[in-house]
Coordinates of C-alpha atoms in Angstrom, one line a residue:
M262 CA -37.2 1.2 -21.4
S263 CA -36.8 -1.8 -18.6
D264 CA -34.2 -2.3 -17.3
S265 CA -33.1 -5.8 -19.1
E266 CA -33.9 -3.9 -22.3
D267 CA -31.2 -1.5 -20.8
L268 CA -28.7 -3.9 -19.6
N269 CA -25.7 -4.5 -22.1
C270 CA -23.6 -7.8 -21.3
G271 CA -21.3 -7.8 -24.8
S272 CA -18.9 -5.6 -26.3
G273 CA -18.4 -1.9 -27.0
G274 CA -21.1 0.9 -25.1
G275 CA -18.0 2.8 -23.4
D276 CA -18.5 6.4 -23.4
D277 CA -17.0 8.4 -25.4
R278 CA -17.6 11.7 -24.5
F279 CA -15.1 13.9 -23.4
F280 CA -12.7 12.7 -25.2
G281 CA -10.0 15.6 -24.7
L282 CA -10.8 15.5 -20.1
R283 CA -10.2 11.8 -21.0
V284 CA -6.8 12.1 -22.4
A285 CA -6.0 14.7 -21.2
S286 CA -6.5 12.0 -17.1
I287 CA -3.4 10.5 -17.8
F288 CA -1.4 13.4 -17.1
I289 CA -3.4 14.5 -14.3
I290 CA -3.9 11.8 -11.9
G291 CA 0.1 10.4 -13.8
V292 CA 0.8 13.8 -12.0
G293 CA -0.4 13.1 -7.9
S294 CA -0.1 9.9 -8.3
I295 CA 3.7 10.1 -8.4
S296 CA 4.1 13.2 -6.4
G297 CA 1.4 11.8 -3.8
A298 CA 4.3 8.4 -4.3
L299 CA 7.4 9.9 -4.6
F300 CA 7.1 12.8 -1.6
P301 CA 8.1 10.9 1.3
V302 CA 10.7 9.3 -0.3
L303 CA 11.3 12.6 -1.6
A304 CA 11.5 14.5 1.7
R305 CA 13.3 12.0 3.2
R306 CA 16.2 12.0 1.4
S307 CA 16.0 15.9 1.0
S308 CA 19.2 17.8 3.4
W309 CA 17.1 21.3 2.5
L310 CA 13.4 20.3 2.5
R311 CA 13.4 19.8 6.6
V312 CA 10.5 18.0 6.4
P313 CA 8.8 17.4 10.9
K314 CA 8.5 14.3 12.0
S315 CA 5.4 15.4 12.9
L316 CA 4.3 15.5 9.6
F317 CA 6.1 11.6 8.1
D318 CA 4.2 10.5 11.6
F319 CA 0.9 11.8 10.1
A320 CA 1.6 10.2 6.1
K321 CA 2.5 7.7 7.1
Y322 CA -0.5 6.7 9.4
F323 CA -2.9 8.8 7.1
G324 CA -2.2 6.3 4.8
S325 CA -2.8 3.0 6.5
G326 CA -6.2 4.5 7.0
V327 CA -6.3 4.8 3.1
I328 CA -5.3 1.5 2.5
I329 CA -7.7 -0.3 4.8
A330 CA -11.0 1.7 3.4
T331 CA -9.5 1.5 -0.4
A332 CA -9.9 -3.0 0.6
F333 CA -13.3 -2.7 1.6
I334 CA -15.0 0.0 -0.2
H335 CA -13.0 0.6 -3.3
L336 CA -12.2 -3.3 -4.1
L337 CA -14.6 -5.9 -1.8
S338 CA -18.2 -3.6 -2.6
P339 CA -16.9 -3.0 -6.5
A340 CA -16.1 -7.2 -6.6
L341 CA -19.4 -8.5 -5.2
D342 CA -21.3 -6.0 -7.2
A343 CA -19.0 -7.5 -11.3
L344 CA -19.7 -10.8 -9.5
G345 CA -23.6 -10.1 -9.0
S346 CA -23.9 -9.0 -12.3
P347 CA -27.1 -10.2 -13.6
C348 CA -24.9 -10.1 -17.7
L349 CA -23.4 -13.2 -15.6
A350 CA -24.5 -17.6 -15.4
E351 CA -26.9 -18.1 -12.6
G352 CA -24.4 -20.3 -11.4
W353 CA -22.3 -17.3 -10.3
Q354 CA -25.6 -16.1 -8.2
D355 CA -25.3 -19.1 -5.7
Y356 CA -22.4 -18.2 -3.9
P357 CA -20.2 -15.6 -2.9
Y358 CA -17.5 -15.8 -5.4
A359 CA -16.6 -12.7 -4.0
L360 CA -16.0 -13.3 -0.7
A361 CA -14.0 -16.5 -1.2
L362 CA -11.8 -15.6 -3.2
C363 CA -11.4 -12.9 -0.6
L364 CA -10.7 -14.9 1.8
L365 CA -8.4 -17.5 -0.7
S366 CA -6.1 -13.9 -0.4
I367 CA -6.0 -13.7 2.6
F368 CA -4.6 -17.0 3.7
S369 CA -2.4 -16.7 1.5
L370 CA -0.6 -14.5 1.6
F371 CA -1.1 -16.2 6.1
I372 CA 0.3 -19.1 4.9
T373 CA 2.7 -17.5 2.3
E374 CA 4.3 -15.2 4.2
F375 CA 4.4 -17.9 7.5
L376 CA 6.9 -20.5 4.6
A377 CA 9.4 -17.9 4.7
F378 CA 9.2 -16.6 8.5
R379 CA 9.6 -20.0 9.3
W380 CA 13.1 -20.3 6.5
G381 CA 14.6 -17.3 7.1
T382 CA 14.4 -17.9 11.1
A383 CA 16.3 -21.6 10.1
K384 CA 18.9 -18.9 7.8
L385 CA 19.0 -17.0 10.5
A386 CA 19.7 -19.8 13.2
Q387 CA 22.5 -21.0 11.1
I388 CA 24.5 -18.4 11.2
G389 CA 24.1 -17.9 14.9
A390 CA 21.3 -15.6 15.1
K391 CA 17.8 -15.5 15.7
H392 CA 14.7 -13.7 14.4
D393 CA 13.3 -11.1 16.5
A394 CA 9.9 -11.4 14.1
H395 CA 7.6 -9.0 16.3
G396 CA 9.8 -7.0 18.2
H397 CA 9.4 -8.7 21.9
N398 CA 13.4 -8.4 23.1
V399 CA 13.8 -4.7 21.6
G400 CA 12.2 -1.6 20.1
S401 CA 9.1 -2.3 17.8
H402 CA 7.7 -4.9 14.8
V403 CA 11.3 -3.4 13.0
N404 CA 11.0 -5.6 9.9
H405 CA 6.7 -5.3 8.8
G406 CA 7.0 -1.2 8.4
P407 CA 9.1 2.0 8.8
E408 CA 8.7 1.3 12.8
G409 CA 13.1 0.5 12.7
G410 CA 13.6 3.1 10.2
M411 CA 11.7 5.4 11.9
R412 CA 14.9 5.6 15.2
T413 CA 17.0 9.3 14.9
T414 CA 19.5 11.1 16.5
H415 CA 16.6 13.5 17.1
D416 CA 13.2 12.0 17.7
H417 CA 13.0 13.3 20.9
E418 CA 13.2 16.9 19.6
E419 CA 9.5 18.2 18.3
G420 CA 10.0 20.1 14.2
E421 CA 12.7 17.5 13.4
R422 CA 13.8 16.5 10.0
I423 CA 13.8 13.0 9.7
T424 CA 17.2 11.9 9.0
P425 CA 19.4 8.2 8.9
R426 CA 21.3 8.1 12.3
K427 CA 24.4 8.6 11.5
T428 CA 26.0 8.3 14.6
K429 CA 28.8 5.5 14.6
E430 CA 27.4 2.0 16.8
S431 CA 27.6 -1.3 18.1
D432 CA 27.0 -4.3 16.4
S433 CA 25.1 -5.0 18.7
V434 CA 23.0 -2.0 19.1
R435 CA 22.6 -2.2 15.4
D436 CA 21.2 -5.7 15.0
A437 CA 19.2 -5.0 17.3
E438 CA 17.3 -2.5 15.4
L439 CA 17.1 -4.7 12.5
G440 CA 15.1 -7.5 14.3
I441 CA 18.3 -9.9 14.8
V442 CA 19.4 -11.1 18.0
H443 CA 22.7 -13.2 18.2
S444 CA 22.2 -16.1 19.9
G445 CA 26.3 -16.8 19.0
G446 CA 29.3 -15.0 18.5
S447 CA 29.1 -14.4 15.0
T448 CA 27.5 -12.1 12.0
P449 CA 24.3 -12.0 10.5
S450 CA 23.3 -11.2 7.9
S451 CA 21.0 -8.5 8.0
L452 CA 20.1 -8.6 4.4
D453 CA 16.8 -11.5 6.0
S454 CA 15.6 -8.7 7.2
A455 CA 15.8 -6.4 5.1
W456 CA 14.0 -8.7 2.5
V457 CA 11.4 -9.4 4.9
Q458 CA 10.4 -5.9 4.3
V459 CA 10.8 -5.5 0.8
I460 CA 8.3 -8.6 0.7
G461 CA 6.4 -6.9 3.1
I462 CA 5.8 -3.3 0.5
A463 CA 5.8 -5.8 -2.8
I464 CA 2.7 -7.3 -2.0
L465 CA 0.8 -4.0 -0.4
E466 CA 1.6 -2.7 -4.1
F467 CA 1.2 -5.7 -6.0
G468 CA -2.7 -5.3 -4.6
V469 CA -2.7 -1.5 -5.0
V470 CA -1.1 -1.8 -9.5
L471 CA -3.8 -4.1 -9.9
H472 CA -6.4 -1.4 -8.5
S473 CA -5.6 1.1 -10.3
V474 CA -5.4 -0.2 -13.9
L475 CA -8.8 -1.2 -13.3
I476 CA -9.8 1.9 -12.2
G477 CA -7.8 3.6 -15.2
L478 CA -9.7 1.3 -17.8
T479 CA -13.0 1.8 -15.7
L480 CA -12.1 5.8 -15.9
A481 CA -11.0 5.7 -19.9
V482 CA -15.3 4.4 -20.6
D483 CA -17.0 5.6 -17.6
E484 CA -20.6 7.1 -18.2
D485 CA -20.3 9.4 -14.4
F486 CA -16.8 10.2 -16.0
R487 CA -16.3 13.8 -14.6
V488 CA -17.3 13.3 -10.9
L489 CA -14.9 9.8 -10.7
F490 CA -12.4 12.2 -12.6
V491 CA -12.0 14.3 -10.0
V492 CA -12.3 12.1 -7.0
L493 CA -9.7 9.6 -8.5
V494 CA -7.2 13.0 -8.4
F495 CA -7.5 12.6 -4.7
H496 CA -8.2 9.1 -4.5
Q497 CA -4.6 8.5 -6.0
T498 CA -3.0 11.1 -4.5
F499 CA -3.7 9.9 -0.9
E500 CA -3.2 6.3 -1.7
G501 CA 0.4 7.0 -3.4
L502 CA 0.8 9.0 0.2
G503 CA 0.2 5.6 2.0
I504 CA 2.8 4.1 -0.6
G505 CA 5.0 6.4 -0.5
S506 CA 5.5 6.7 2.8
R507 CA 6.8 2.7 3.4
L508 CA 9.1 2.5 0.6
A509 CA 10.9 5.9 3.1
F510 CA 11.9 4.1 5.8
L511 CA 12.7 0.7 3.3
E512 CA 15.9 -0.1 5.0
F513 CA 19.3 -2.5 2.6
P514 CA 22.2 -1.7 5.8
G515 CA 25.0 -2.9 4.0
H516 CA 23.8 -2.3 0.2
P517 CA 23.5 1.3 -0.4
Q518 CA 22.4 1.4 -4.6
Y519 CA 19.4 -0.6 -3.6
Q520 CA 18.8 2.1 -0.9
K521 CA 19.0 4.7 -3.5
W522 CA 17.1 3.2 -6.2
F523 CA 14.4 0.8 -4.8
P524 CA 12.2 3.1 -3.0
I525 CA 12.3 5.3 -6.4
L526 CA 11.0 2.7 -8.6
G527 CA 8.3 1.3 -6.1
A528 CA 7.1 5.2 -6.6
L529 CA 7.2 5.5 -9.8
L530 CA 5.9 1.8 -9.9
Y531 CA 2.7 2.6 -8.5
G532 CA 2.5 6.6 -9.9
I533 CA 2.3 4.9 -13.5
T534 CA 0.3 1.8 -13.9
T535 CA -3.2 4.3 -13.4
P536 CA -2.5 6.3 -16.6
V537 CA -1.6 2.8 -18.9
G538 CA -5.0 1.4 -17.4
I539 CA -6.5 4.5 -18.4
A540 CA -4.5 5.0 -21.5
A541 CA -5.3 1.0 -22.4
G542 CA -9.4 1.9 -22.0
L543 CA -9.2 5.1 -24.5
G544 CA -7.4 1.9 -27.1
V545 CA -10.1 -0.3 -26.7
R546 CA -13.0 1.6 -26.0
S547 CA -14.6 1.3 -29.1
T548 CA -15.5 -2.6 -28.2
Y549 CA -14.6 -3.0 -24.0
N550 CA -17.5 -2.7 -22.2
P551 CA -16.8 -2.7 -18.4
G552 CA -20.3 -4.2 -17.7
S553 CA -19.8 -7.1 -19.8
T554 CA -19.7 -10.6 -18.8
T555 CA -15.9 -11.3 -19.4
A556 CA -14.8 -7.9 -18.1
S557 CA -17.8 -7.9 -15.0
I558 CA -15.2 -10.9 -14.2
V559 CA -12.4 -10.3 -15.1
S560 CA -12.9 -7.2 -12.6
G561 CA -14.2 -9.1 -10.2
V562 CA -11.6 -11.7 -9.7
M563 CA -9.1 -9.4 -9.5
D564 CA -11.3 -6.8 -7.0
S565 CA -11.7 -9.8 -4.8
L566 CA -8.6 -10.8 -4.9
S567 CA -6.8 -7.5 -4.5
A568 CA -9.6 -6.3 -1.6
G569 CA -8.0 -9.8 0.5
I570 CA -4.4 -8.9 0.3
L571 CA -4.5 -4.9 1.2
I572 CA -7.2 -6.0 4.0
Y573 CA -4.5 -8.2 4.9
T574 CA -2.0 -5.8 4.8
G575 CA -3.2 -3.1 6.6
L576 CA -5.3 -4.9 9.5
V577 CA -1.7 -7.4 9.9
E578 CA 1.0 -5.5 8.5
L579 CA 0.3 -2.2 8.9
L580 CA -3.2 -1.5 12.4
A581 CA -1.2 -4.9 13.8
H582 CA 2.4 -4.0 13.4
E583 CA 2.1 0.2 13.7
F584 CA 0.5 0.0 17.1
L585 CA 0.0 -3.7 19.4
F586 CA 3.8 -5.3 18.7
N587 CA 5.1 -1.6 18.6
K588 CA 6.5 -1.6 22.4
E589 CA 7.2 2.2 21.5
M590 CA 3.7 3.1 20.6
M591 CA 2.4 1.5 23.9
N592 CA 5.1 2.8 26.1
A593 CA 3.7 6.9 24.0
S594 CA 2.1 9.4 26.1
N595 CA -1.6 10.1 25.1
G596 CA -1.0 13.2 23.3
K597 CA 0.9 11.1 20.2
L598 CA -1.1 8.3 20.5
A599 CA -4.3 10.2 19.5
Y600 CA -2.5 11.9 17.4
A601 CA -2.1 8.1 15.2
I602 CA -5.1 7.0 15.8
G603 CA -6.5 10.1 14.6
S604 CA -4.6 10.4 11.1
M605 CA -5.6 7.0 10.6
L606 CA -9.1 7.1 11.9
L607 CA -8.8 10.7 9.0
G608 CA -7.9 8.3 6.5
C609 CA -9.5 5.9 6.7
G610 CA -13.4 8.6 6.5
I611 CA -11.5 10.2 3.5
M612 CA -11.5 7.3 1.6
A613 CA -15.0 6.2 2.7
L614 CA -16.1 8.8 1.1
L615 CA -15.1 9.1 -1.9
G616 CA -16.4 6.0 -1.7
R617 CA -19.7 8.1 -2.0
W618 CA -18.9 9.0 -5.5
A619 CA -16.2 5.8 -6.9

């Protein structure tokens, strides 16, 4: 039988074997996803679980590598395949729409963030403060990642558990850690700094959530379920670790209610998306065909946009700001730098390798 005869571009066609295991995958992947995302959040808050700072550093840099590899290997490549499917009209074959949508996503995020920074800077100027967007005046680029929240009273001691700073500080020192520099005598609102962090994490999580729902739908009806299932357990756990290591260091100065609940809710949201996708896929398994014309267009477009989100976030918000704009990293020892880069490359390599099967 030829490939054209095997091609099914209509409804139906989902694999219905291993139904019991597919149902169990909802809970197994859910536990792995939630555990990966929640562990860094809860470990940082725990008074009895003494997690070494080096382990948190590993999770952060490992997660950066995972996110970047996810963008290219697990999102952009499938998007190219989906929008190049022979089920689609000839017009889809005449232009690399997946790459164009990825570019659109990247520049849309850049313009949105740039305008947000202009607006935030103007608001801070009105109250006599200046936002140090790249940490050029003090420390690292605290407002695009967890670096600012990583400073503790025991950071110089190897093996110390990471805890929030509890010593009393002057307003000027505290504002410096938040990336806010006074230009006058008034006291700026640190909530502006916190929301910049929240927006960055929200953008990252939005891209990952879209991807997680799609792979859940695919897992529910895919013919290579057993291989894909095993790969996705690790995939979702590692990806959760990357998300959780950033949620753990979100700072909400003066707003402890946000500090307490937002990271946990973010981790739970990530954890349930793939199980929801699997459940939805099982519910429509008799009519849903992941290779159909409509499914190819929807998954291709969403994967392309999600790839752009993760590429921008991974390369700009995580990689550049954790290394190039991070004065702590610039002045770090060769050993610490090698540890950080090695952790990142390990995460990227493992996630890229998983793309061999999923």
